[in-house]
XYZ file of C-alpha atoms in Angstrom:
747
model
C 0.127 0.200 -0.254
C 1.468 2.960 -1.081
C 2.807 5.591 1.816
C 1.307 9.086 -0.284
C -1.813 7.711 -0.392
C -5.153 6.921 1.827
C -6.156 7.845 4.948
C -2.650 8.534 6.890
C -0.988 11.497 4.987
C -4.041 13.933 5.573
C -4.119 13.306 9.303
C -0.107 13.421 9.439
C -0.287 16.531 7.746
C -3.133 18.015 10.088
C -0.805 17.444 13.046
C 2.275 18.516 11.210
C 0.578 21.878 10.452
C -0.828 21.991 13.906
C 2.623 21.999 15.251
C 3.971 24.330 13.132
C 1.092 26.451 13.771
C 1.636 26.280 17.643
C 5.058 27.245 17.409
C 4.125 30.219 15.033
C 1.576 31.080 17.602
C 3.922 30.961 20.463
C 6.235 33.097 18.536
C 4.336 35.769 16.989
C 1.555 36.411 19.399
C 4.465 36.591 22.710
C 7.312 37.862 21.226
C 10.336 38.132 23.697
C 10.161 41.757 23.310
C 8.755 44.932 21.926
C 11.022 47.246 19.948
C 11.799 50.462 21.681
C 10.691 52.460 19.058
C 7.278 51.364 16.985
C 8.327 50.348 13.691
C 5.489 53.076 12.398
C 7.808 55.695 13.959
C 10.913 54.969 12.217
C 9.138 54.262 8.847
C 7.590 57.784 9.171
C 11.272 59.341 9.949
C 12.317 57.491 6.699
C 9.466 58.637 4.372
C 10.028 62.471 6.313
C 13.438 62.565 4.983
C 12.564 61.240 1.612
C 10.137 64.325 1.379
C 12.634 66.589 2.060
C 15.294 64.750 -0.245
C 12.452 65.256 -2.895
C 12.006 69.097 -1.889
C 15.372 69.871 -2.031
C 15.968 67.846 -5.653
C 13.321 69.870 -7.148
C 14.392 73.148 -5.775
C 17.757 72.415 -6.961
C 16.967 71.142 -10.170
C 14.719 74.212 -10.787
C 16.714 76.491 -9.612
C 19.446 75.420 -12.436
C 16.642 74.989 -15.312
C 15.570 78.389 -14.441
C 18.927 79.771 -14.946
C 19.458 77.511 -18.047
C 15.946 78.535 -19.801
C 16.726 82.319 -18.728
C 20.145 82.304 -20.614
C 18.754 80.310 -23.959
C 16.202 83.350 -23.819
C 18.906 85.892 -23.340
C 21.153 84.293 -25.990
C 18.261 84.231 -28.875
C 17.490 87.725 -28.652
C 19.357 90.975 -28.580
C 22.215 91.243 -26.666
C 21.438 92.906 -23.002
C 23.907 94.809 -20.709
C 25.121 92.903 -17.403
C 23.463 95.021 -14.939
C 20.009 94.925 -17.130
C 20.364 90.870 -17.059
C 20.893 90.683 -13.302
C 18.187 93.246 -12.647
C 15.660 91.178 -14.926
C 16.691 87.878 -13.011
C 16.420 89.166 -9.406
C 12.495 90.472 -10.598
C 11.701 87.328 -12.002
C 13.100 84.650 -9.448
C 13.845 85.539 -5.923
C 15.597 82.543 -5.392
C 19.274 83.605 -5.524
C 21.455 84.779 -2.716
C 24.076 86.231 -5.171
C 24.470 86.918 -9.011
C 27.570 87.944 -11.031
C 28.340 88.410 -14.846
C 32.017 88.504 -15.441
C 33.863 88.156 -18.423
C 35.242 84.663 -19.591
C 38.400 85.687 -21.114
C 39.434 88.237 -18.335
C 37.657 87.159 -15.507
C 36.738 90.827 -14.770
C 33.296 91.145 -12.638
C 31.094 93.252 -15.120
C 28.142 93.178 -12.649
C 27.231 91.982 -9.091
C 24.062 91.201 -7.039
C 23.361 90.390 -3.507
C 25.735 88.316 -1.593
C 29.307 88.422 -2.585
C 30.355 85.265 -4.620
C 33.880 84.149 -4.323
C 35.714 83.291 -7.400
C 38.921 81.264 -6.095
C 37.128 78.025 -7.111
C 36.756 78.841 -10.886
C 39.483 77.097 -13.054
C 40.014 75.202 -16.108
C 38.617 72.227 -14.794
C 35.139 74.062 -13.789
C 34.548 75.492 -17.052
C 35.916 72.937 -19.577
C 35.871 68.699 -19.684
C 33.172 66.276 -19.100
C 31.566 68.208 -15.950
C 32.034 71.930 -17.570
C 29.461 74.051 -15.927
C 28.137 71.906 -13.673
C 26.848 73.303 -10.338
C 29.300 73.439 -7.785
C 29.472 73.740 -4.140
C 31.903 76.513 -2.468
C 32.297 77.289 1.336
C 32.555 80.767 2.436
C 35.044 82.656 4.731
C 31.955 82.323 7.186
C 31.852 78.586 7.151
C 28.164 78.735 4.990
C 28.030 76.426 2.183
C 26.679 77.900 -1.474
C 25.657 75.954 -4.595
C 27.330 77.837 -7.390
C 25.392 77.378 -10.644
C 26.905 79.007 -14.290
C 25.368 79.239 -17.562
C 27.334 81.171 -20.667
C 25.719 84.364 -22.381
C 26.856 84.153 -26.118
C 26.029 87.048 -28.372
C 27.140 87.789 -31.488
C 30.328 90.191 -32.006
C 30.577 89.990 -28.134
C 32.812 88.307 -25.773
C 31.338 85.169 -23.784
C 30.080 86.117 -20.451
C 29.704 83.809 -17.604
C 26.190 84.398 -15.352
C 26.986 82.917 -11.813
C 24.647 82.402 -9.154
C 24.731 81.062 -5.642
C 21.941 79.778 -3.383
C 22.115 78.153 -0.130
C 21.780 74.524 0.524
C 18.882 74.462 3.275
C 15.871 71.914 4.142
C 12.614 72.925 2.740
C 11.551 75.938 4.938
C 8.501 74.101 6.816
C 7.443 73.904 10.660
C 9.355 71.009 11.880
C 8.061 71.064 15.597
C 9.989 70.989 18.611
C 12.841 69.089 19.041
C 12.381 67.598 15.238
C 15.370 68.520 13.021
C 16.509 67.739 9.772
C 20.256 68.086 7.963
C 21.871 67.891 4.541
C 24.868 66.092 4.635
C 27.857 65.196 2.067
C 29.534 61.973 0.879
C 31.717 62.538 3.572
C 29.310 62.872 6.152
C 30.047 66.712 6.662
C 26.754 68.388 7.673
C 26.062 71.798 5.575
C 23.234 72.591 6.986
C 20.424 71.866 9.407
C 16.932 73.395 10.509
C 15.074 72.893 14.001
C 17.640 73.025 16.459
C 17.275 76.859 16.660
C 13.831 76.510 17.272
C 15.014 75.160 20.780
C 18.149 77.272 21.065
C 16.044 79.835 23.265
C 15.260 77.480 25.861
C 16.206 78.461 29.202
C 16.390 75.286 31.155
C 19.646 73.768 31.625
C 18.278 70.203 31.413
C 16.659 71.253 27.831
C 20.003 72.727 26.551
C 21.600 69.732 27.489
C 19.257 67.635 25.563
C 19.558 70.022 22.944
C 23.556 69.610 22.905
C 22.846 65.832 22.981
C 20.757 65.924 19.838
C 23.130 67.770 18.022
C 25.997 65.310 18.530
C 23.357 62.769 17.605
C 22.716 64.722 13.963
C 26.194 64.759 13.486
C 26.695 61.150 14.127
C 23.614 59.948 12.555
C 24.331 61.948 9.543
C 27.858 60.410 9.195
C 26.325 57.070 8.971
C 23.626 58.120 6.570
C 25.945 59.515 4.336
C 28.007 56.266 4.247
C 24.848 54.255 3.547
C 23.550 55.953 0.552
C 26.487 55.691 -1.192
C 25.336 52.199 -1.989
C 23.235 51.369 -5.672
C 19.663 51.771 -4.842
C 19.233 48.359 -6.283
C 21.436 46.737 -3.738
C 20.593 49.098 -0.923
C 16.767 47.428 -0.866
C 15.299 44.147 -0.197
C 14.003 42.085 -3.024
C 10.743 43.340 -4.363
C 10.928 46.448 -2.555
C 9.334 49.334 -4.172
C 9.057 53.099 -3.189
C 11.631 55.631 -3.402
C 13.949 55.531 -6.016
C 16.938 56.298 -4.229
C 18.469 55.117 -1.338
C 16.602 55.499 2.134
C 16.511 53.831 5.412
C 16.332 54.299 9.193
C 18.644 54.927 11.829
C 18.508 54.671 15.777
C 20.731 56.469 17.767
C 21.261 56.633 21.488
C 19.086 57.214 24.538
C 19.077 60.487 26.874
C 16.251 60.763 29.763
C 14.252 57.917 28.420
C 14.189 59.537 24.940
C 16.104 58.179 22.291
C 17.047 59.803 18.557
C 15.594 58.143 15.706
C 16.371 59.159 12.154
C 15.507 58.686 8.550
C 17.489 59.290 5.837
C 17.383 59.471 1.888
C 19.811 60.339 -0.858
C 18.874 62.785 -3.584
C 17.318 61.117 -6.125
C 14.750 61.912 -9.058
C 11.129 61.685 -8.016
C 10.511 59.869 -11.600
C 13.031 56.888 -12.642
C 12.024 57.894 -16.503
C 12.939 61.586 -16.007
C 16.119 62.507 -17.277
C 19.393 62.674 -15.273
C 18.872 64.858 -12.039
C 21.364 67.615 -11.510
C 20.892 67.890 -7.781
C 21.031 63.838 -7.830
C 24.726 63.887 -8.652
C 25.631 66.104 -5.686
C 25.704 63.402 -3.450
C 24.110 65.071 -0.941
C 21.499 63.308 1.739
C 18.751 64.588 3.729
C 18.416 62.816 7.443
C 15.549 64.098 9.567
C 15.532 63.311 13.281
C 13.324 63.026 16.146
C 13.690 61.794 19.879
C 10.701 59.735 21.034
C 10.216 58.259 24.171
C 10.998 54.637 24.683
C 8.332 51.853 24.800
C 7.314 49.985 27.864
C 7.384 46.298 27.211
C 4.698 43.921 28.221
C 6.720 40.730 27.549
C 5.938 38.118 30.007
C 2.413 38.848 29.891
C 2.664 38.372 26.135
C 4.506 35.528 26.170
C 2.694 33.862 28.529
C -0.590 34.588 26.420
C 1.196 33.279 23.540
C 2.547 30.206 25.047
C -1.348 29.273 26.266
C -2.631 30.086 22.903
C -0.271 27.396 21.522
C -0.829 25.110 24.103
C -4.708 25.173 23.466
C -3.799 24.313 19.720
C -1.797 21.794 20.315
C -4.726 20.259 22.634
C -7.601 20.594 20.386
C -5.469 19.278 17.292
C -4.263 16.194 18.605
C -8.030 15.796 20.003
C -9.153 16.387 16.136
C -6.527 14.168 15.332
C -7.367 11.284 17.501
C -11.122 11.378 16.636
C -10.133 11.192 12.893
C -7.551 7.996 13.969
C -10.559 6.394 15.724
C -13.323 7.188 14.009
C -12.168 6.911 10.250
C -8.481 5.323 9.913
C -8.751 2.633 12.585
C -12.210 1.474 10.845
C -10.943 1.503 7.418
C -7.671 -0.252 8.544
C -9.939 -3.054 9.808
C -12.214 -3.010 6.851
C -9.040 -3.543 4.606
C -7.473 -6.221 6.821
C -11.043 -8.116 6.622
C -11.760 -7.765 3.208
C -7.874 -8.984 2.405
C -8.571 -12.286 4.897
C -11.870 -13.168 3.033
C -10.357 -12.638 -0.259
C -7.569 -15.086 0.231
C -10.604 -17.593 1.212
C -10.195 -17.370 4.844
C -14.126 -17.700 5.764
C -13.961 -19.177 9.047
C -14.220 -15.917 11.159
C -16.980 -13.840 11.363
C -16.285 -10.478 9.942
C -15.308 -7.796 12.556
C -18.140 -4.992 11.716
C -17.858 -1.643 12.608
C -20.430 0.255 15.041
C -21.747 3.066 12.629
C -21.235 4.940 9.520
C -20.062 3.622 6.038
C -17.527 1.511 7.587
C -20.704 -0.467 9.450
C -22.400 -0.546 5.795
C -19.204 -2.376 4.133
C -18.639 -4.839 7.066
C -22.239 -5.979 6.811
C -21.608 -6.319 3.411
C -18.599 -8.440 4.276
C -19.869 -10.605 6.446
C -23.076 -11.400 4.411
C -20.624 -12.050 1.422
C -18.801 -14.427 3.986
C -21.880 -16.094 4.849
C -22.709 -16.473 1.014
C -19.396 -18.125 -0.070
C -19.826 -20.597 3.142
C -23.086 -21.426 1.509
C -24.856 -20.694 4.298
C -26.114 -16.996 3.525
C -29.441 -16.375 2.048
C -28.790 -14.146 -1.256
C -32.765 -12.292 -0.252
C -31.898 -11.769 3.176
C -32.459 -7.928 4.183
C -29.188 -5.613 4.584
C -27.658 -5.863 7.903
C -26.189 -2.697 9.502
C -28.345 0.625 9.185
C -27.431 3.591 6.821
C -25.891 6.099 8.631
C -27.424 9.683 7.508
C -23.713 11.402 7.976
C -21.623 8.581 8.131
C -17.625 9.411 7.826
C -18.767 12.797 6.994
C -19.680 13.506 10.580
C -16.173 13.009 12.136
C -15.144 15.643 9.723
C -17.415 17.935 10.939
C -16.596 17.345 14.875
C -12.958 17.492 13.387
C -13.666 21.230 12.040
C -15.768 21.898 15.090
C -13.006 21.056 17.007
C -10.507 23.419 15.360
C -12.650 26.062 14.727
C -13.034 26.455 18.688
C -9.517 27.633 18.427
C -9.622 29.283 15.064
C -12.424 31.742 15.685
C -11.903 33.368 18.865
C -8.176 33.766 18.041
C -8.653 35.392 14.932
C -12.007 37.109 15.596
C -11.923 37.999 19.310
C -8.204 38.263 20.465
C -6.228 41.150 20.751
C -9.024 43.344 19.379
C -8.128 46.900 19.074
C -11.734 48.349 18.586
C -10.448 51.642 18.415
C -8.797 51.662 22.154
C -5.567 52.159 20.645
C -3.147 54.947 21.895
C -1.440 56.271 18.532
C 1.882 57.930 19.391
C 2.040 61.138 19.126
C 4.958 61.507 16.960
C 2.929 59.876 14.224
C 0.139 62.553 14.376
C 3.158 65.268 14.252
C 4.851 63.450 11.032
C 1.319 63.488 9.551
C 0.749 67.262 10.344
C 4.502 68.174 9.239
C 4.931 65.796 6.134
C 1.347 67.696 5.020
C 2.967 70.627 5.648
C 5.718 69.763 3.660
C 3.553 68.819 0.506
C 1.737 72.156 0.861
C 4.949 73.967 0.619
C 5.851 71.700 -2.119
C 2.862 72.435 -4.054
C 3.023 75.964 -3.578
C 6.499 76.250 -4.537
C 5.460 74.302 -7.796
C 2.783 76.903 -8.409
C 4.755 79.607 -7.657
C 7.411 78.358 -10.641
C 5.024 77.866 -13.039
C 3.841 81.543 -12.517
C 7.889 82.431 -12.674
C 8.004 80.296 -15.995
C 5.384 82.537 -17.713
C 7.144 85.915 -16.571
C 10.232 84.511 -18.055
C 8.369 83.120 -21.327
C 6.490 86.378 -21.445
C 9.097 88.737 -22.176
C 10.020 86.876 -25.192
C 6.721 87.051 -26.967
C 5.737 89.944 -29.559
C 1.659 89.919 -28.947
C 1.900 92.244 -32.464
C 3.579 88.556 -34.376
C 0.840 85.859 -33.723
C 2.669 83.041 -35.969
C 6.170 83.868 -34.287
C 4.300 84.070 -30.652
C 2.187 80.650 -31.403
C 5.799 78.985 -32.567
C 7.331 80.328 -28.891
C 4.292 78.783 -27.064
C 4.551 75.433 -28.821
C 8.113 75.299 -28.340
C 7.827 76.346 -24.115
C 4.814 73.897 -24.049
C 7.141 70.978 -25.282
C 9.994 72.071 -22.784
C 7.389 72.616 -19.717
C 5.607 69.096 -19.388
C 3.465 70.782 -16.540
C 1.241 72.516 -18.905
C -1.443 71.356 -20.820
C -2.203 74.709 -22.871
C -0.718 77.935 -23.601
C -2.417 81.136 -24.949
C -2.034 84.516 -24.810
C -5.380 86.666 -24.150
C -5.837 90.132 -25.196
C -7.873 92.886 -24.423
C -11.292 91.908 -24.079
C -10.665 88.155 -23.751
C -9.347 87.614 -27.295
C -7.338 84.934 -28.012
C -3.853 85.943 -29.868
C -2.185 82.787 -30.076
C -2.336 79.369 -28.607
C -0.575 76.121 -28.060
C -2.002 72.814 -26.609
C -5.551 72.339 -25.754
C -8.681 74.541 -26.068
C -8.157 78.023 -24.080
C -10.563 78.969 -21.013
C -11.960 82.793 -20.773
C -9.648 84.622 -18.643
C -10.765 87.865 -17.294
C -8.617 90.924 -16.739
C -8.594 92.680 -13.262
C -6.278 94.551 -10.908
C -8.102 92.632 -8.218
C -8.245 89.258 -9.689
C -5.450 86.628 -8.844
C -2.692 85.067 -11.124
C -3.833 81.659 -9.804
C -7.226 80.753 -10.570
C -9.656 77.517 -10.831
C -12.628 76.834 -12.779
C -14.367 73.808 -14.026
C -17.180 73.275 -11.896
C -19.524 70.623 -12.829
C -16.854 68.872 -14.903
C -14.695 65.795 -14.299
C -11.677 67.870 -13.726
C -10.782 71.291 -12.707
C -8.583 73.803 -14.592
C -5.584 75.552 -12.866
C -4.616 78.632 -14.604
C -1.768 80.576 -13.867
C -0.849 84.043 -15.519
C 1.621 86.590 -16.295
C 1.200 89.838 -17.908
C 3.162 90.601 -21.193
C 5.728 93.407 -21.135
C 4.891 96.567 -23.317
C 1.452 95.331 -24.105
C -1.146 96.570 -21.377
C -4.103 94.219 -21.147
C -1.969 91.322 -22.539
C -1.802 88.147 -20.303
C 0.168 84.843 -20.940
C -1.952 81.919 -19.763
C -1.090 78.724 -18.827
C -3.350 75.770 -17.805
C -1.665 73.463 -15.783
C -2.262 69.436 -15.823
C -4.133 68.104 -12.904
C -2.004 65.126 -13.027
C 1.028 67.103 -12.640
C -0.467 68.527 -9.318
C -1.615 64.871 -8.241
C 1.723 63.491 -8.938
C 2.976 65.961 -6.005
C 0.451 64.283 -3.761
C 1.547 60.824 -4.187
C 3.779 60.027 -0.927
C 3.813 56.708 0.590
C 2.933 56.395 4.384
C 0.711 59.489 4.141
C -2.333 57.975 3.213
C -4.962 59.786 0.736
C -3.912 63.606 0.243
C -5.933 66.184 -1.620
C -5.532 69.811 -2.465
C -8.526 71.757 -1.587
C -9.936 75.277 -1.980
C -11.284 77.627 0.723
C -14.859 75.947 0.651
C -12.942 72.501 1.284
C -13.740 71.373 -2.636
C -11.134 69.048 -3.898
C -8.715 70.299 -6.596
C -6.088 67.294 -6.799
C -5.696 64.257 -5.026
C -3.238 61.319 -4.686
C -6.081 58.867 -5.675
C -8.847 59.409 -8.172
C -11.573 62.199 -7.509
C -14.259 64.618 -9.038
C -13.773 68.186 -9.762
C -14.895 70.066 -6.689
C -15.948 67.038 -4.840
C -16.364 67.025 -1.287
C -14.201 65.482 1.462
C -15.375 62.245 2.490
C -15.509 62.674 6.297
C -17.099 65.450 8.141
C -14.562 66.118 10.510
C -12.047 67.173 7.664
C -13.722 70.503 6.316
C -13.590 71.781 9.885
C -9.767 70.837 10.140
C -8.949 72.960 6.842
C -10.902 75.931 8.207
C -9.392 75.861 11.752
C -5.872 75.591 9.730
C -6.566 78.273 7.715
C -7.423 80.588 10.458
C -4.157 80.039 11.924
C -2.015 80.127 8.739
C 0.004 83.042 9.788
C 1.638 80.827 13.006
C 1.833 77.765 10.485
C 0.141 74.053 11.318
C 1.040 73.890 14.925
C -2.122 72.359 15.893
C -3.555 71.225 12.562
C -3.352 67.434 13.101
C -6.094 65.352 14.872
C -7.154 61.804 15.465
C -11.043 60.777 14.367
C -12.309 58.025 16.103
C -15.453 56.434 14.408
C -16.917 53.092 14.898
C -13.939 51.609 16.262
C -11.901 53.139 13.955
C -9.021 55.683 14.176
C -8.026 58.077 11.699
C -4.875 60.285 11.758
C -5.769 63.737 9.697
C -3.680 66.856 8.987
C -4.185 69.988 7.322
C -1.422 72.786 6.158
C -2.794 75.967 4.303
C -0.457 77.769 1.420
C 1.669 79.838 3.556
C 5.035 81.791 2.526
C 5.452 83.844 -0.633
C 4.754 83.622 -4.154
C 1.641 84.313 -5.893
C 0.137 81.048 -4.797
C 0.392 82.204 -1.219
C -2.729 84.148 -1.517
C -5.316 81.694 -3.142
C -6.473 80.051 -0.128
C -5.819 76.614 -0.897
C -4.972 74.119 1.759
C -3.494 70.483 1.500
C -5.284 67.826 3.839
C -4.357 64.445 4.464
C -5.501 61.391 6.117
C -5.228 57.513 6.616
C -6.213 54.837 9.135
C -4.399 54.089 11.906
C -4.463 50.445 11.311
C -2.053 50.907 8.693
C 0.782 51.924 11.059
C 2.995 49.618 12.428
C 2.064 50.143 15.760
C 2.434 47.053 18.604
C -1.310 46.715 19.085
C -2.616 46.613 15.518
C 0.205 44.201 14.662
C -0.912 41.886 17.285
C -4.207 42.085 16.061
C -2.914 41.141 12.351
C -1.113 38.228 13.803
C -3.945 36.970 15.342
C -5.996 37.306 12.399
C -3.605 35.452 10.487
C -3.015 32.779 12.886
C -6.913 32.534 12.828
C -6.803 32.560 8.655
C -3.954 29.787 8.727
C -5.756 27.438 11.151
C -8.736 27.590 8.793
C -6.610 26.859 5.451
C -5.224 23.892 7.534
C -8.753 22.538 8.085
C -9.930 23.109 4.521
C -6.707 21.720 3.013
C -6.521 18.557 5.552
C -10.427 18.213 5.897
C -11.431 18.728 2.375
C -8.377 16.181 1.617
C -10.007 13.414 3.819
C -13.398 13.843 2.469
C -12.228 13.893 -1.258
C -9.956 10.796 -0.936
C -11.841 8.741 1.448
C -14.900 10.247 2.612
C -16.337 10.223 -0.999
C -15.008 6.977 -2.071
C -15.766 5.182 1.159
C -19.556 6.384 0.471
C -19.569 4.814 -2.991
C -17.911 1.924 -1.789
C -20.729 1.348 0.399
C -22.953 1.460 -1.864
C -21.110 -0.854 -4.506
C -20.815 -3.575 -1.672
C -24.194 -3.462 -0.381
C -25.316 -4.043 -4.436
C -22.613 -7.038 -4.544
C -24.114 -8.439 -1.211
C -27.764 -8.279 -2.456
C -26.893 -10.351 -5.445
C -25.843 -8.198 -8.272
C -22.473 -10.317 -9.706
C -22.448 -8.480 -12.788
C -21.094 -5.155 -12.072
C -17.116 -5.180 -12.070
C -15.592 -3.225 -9.431
C -12.563 -1.165 -10.356
C -10.390 0.663 -7.729
C -9.796 4.367 -8.528
C -7.088 5.194 -6.032
C -3.978 2.834 -4.753
C -4.804 3.242 -1.060
C -6.929 1.529 1.583
C -10.265 1.817 -0.186
C -8.661 0.947 -3.338
C -7.725 -2.209 -1.513
C -11.004 -2.752 -0.252
C -12.368 -2.735 -3.752
C -9.906 -4.899 -5.072
C -11.087 -7.457 -2.423
C -14.596 -7.169 -3.259
C -13.699 -7.760 -6.877
C -12.029 -11.170 -5.799
C -15.007 -11.891 -3.693
C -17.239 -11.001 -6.755
C -15.516 -13.816 -9.078
C -15.333 -15.926 -6.471
C -19.047 -15.873 -5.749
C -19.982 -15.905 -9.454
C -17.694 -18.998 -9.542
C -19.279 -20.479 -6.639
C -22.536 -20.186 -7.558
C -21.817 -21.674 -11.485
C -20.623 -24.473 -9.536
C -23.763 -25.044 -7.753
C -25.787 -24.834 -10.662
C -23.626 -27.360 -12.370
C -24.023 -30.352 -9.440
C -27.902 -30.777 -10.215
C -27.233 -31.175 -13.860
C -24.290 -33.456 -13.172
C -26.419 -35.376 -10.831
C -29.376 -36.023 -13.521
C -26.820 -36.945 -16.607
C -25.340 -39.902 -13.552
C -28.946 -40.916 -12.906
C -30.056 -41.017 -16.384
C -27.097 -43.284 -17.724
C -28.004 -46.071 -14.891
């Protein structure tokens, strides 16, 4: 009889799975110890650093692109005096700490604005070769670091000039909250800039000043570690199959001080879109580090370990009891039938058949006993069947076994470790939700400001009196700026003078009307318009329509849940997921949060985060209005985000998930093993009982074929042998009277 068939393998597999699940339950429901910092807090610091790295990368790339675009526009026109170049550049973009124009041949400074730019770093290697005119980091005498960006101004019949612009390497200008800090580090781990510590320097307490000194040292040490880790390739630095941030990112744990431990997330500067062209900022080798001290968790090790052992022990007891039921009610009677049928097939008819007490086994045993009596010649072929027909048969023990195992699966999976909205979400998670929302709001505001600045720069190259040339200029600008879906020039009375891209929307002139507007109520998508007056043409405006997909892409960040941009009436303008134009927010508490955030826009998003508890569910939400400079600061928009707290890697939620997983694994073991027994044993045994009773009732014509090479198949083969023996026996009995008559007639 093969070892892999019959009743033994599923029962053995059930025992193995129960023991394995019991060991897994003891491990995951009773961990040795909890981490000192929740995984959710560490992951949030990592996402915070990634957001900062994306914002810094976008800021640097945008500044380089703006300078290159300005140079291309100047080189395409008539020569301009250096002073005029810097004056126009300063009016269009307020982002550089200093600008300088110098003669490339002599090195003489022709014009300068803002902070004085040192020129000792300019040499042949910087201006020629493969890395010619690449951004260059320079340290000033004050110790501050500036990023120098260079472009060449080249006009016909004029010596080449070099336009140099400097700006500081700072983290995004957002509210970090108390004791949260961010830093920008080089490849060598040198910290170039920090933010957040200055908010705590005004503390008067000696204890707080000591903690501040401790955190500054931790930032220096963790930045050095982060810079070393970001030197890896993104593919080798991540686990196989992991997705998300295209660069290298991770988390670090520092030392503890007065019950608080320094947690940090780090991220290298990388393009937010892998298919995007190579980022200038990504090649600088910079790393953003976000650090936050958090209170260490207290571990409930003993209680949870005891709980895990009790749950595992209960599973072992119920599992062994279930296996015993299967052994006593299915396996043992079936093996007994196998032995009895083989004995009868070999011709041993002396001993009566040991008939099982109930079920299909009793029916088959009773049929075997009747066949034995018929073979001995003492049976009555027309006798009524012995042994009653059970309604459930073998299915009864299977149901009982499943019920025993469900006594463990249901409580563990559905009742134990339930949170029911009573989980205490760490304050750091609410703060991170709020601060990251503020970072996204700053990012969207800057993107709108950059879009308007691009239009200002382009408007100076437009000749409204030449529609053909203007249309060509707009087509070229639309091809270079993927953020727009349409560009058009609107004259007095709203007449469109030139256009490129999609169909233009109406644009009204007026001193009180903002340069950033939104329309499209009743449509699927809103239309965001940004305008810039065309110089020397009063009443003429260059209008660009932003793609909603561009705004949506700025909102998609892991670990932040659903993010939306809403107007002053809390109506949706853009979202990280699908939405309809101007639809309401899904939760009644979110519009109130948006309005409360707008009231304290001057103070920053200090109190703009909250927990929403509804029906046993906890939601973490935050809102941040647009604040800062630029034309987008006064549009009255806000960014609101929310996510379910059960998505956080917090110990209570993890234990609940582990309990549900344990219950589901137990249910899977029940389905697999008992389903196996039902298909391989119960159903064939029921069919075998019917065939055996027909055979005992005198049906000797139906040939019995075994379908499986197992115990049931062995009984079928024995019954077929008995059928053949019984058929031969009856033929012999029928032949005897004929022979006797022949003998009598011969005499």
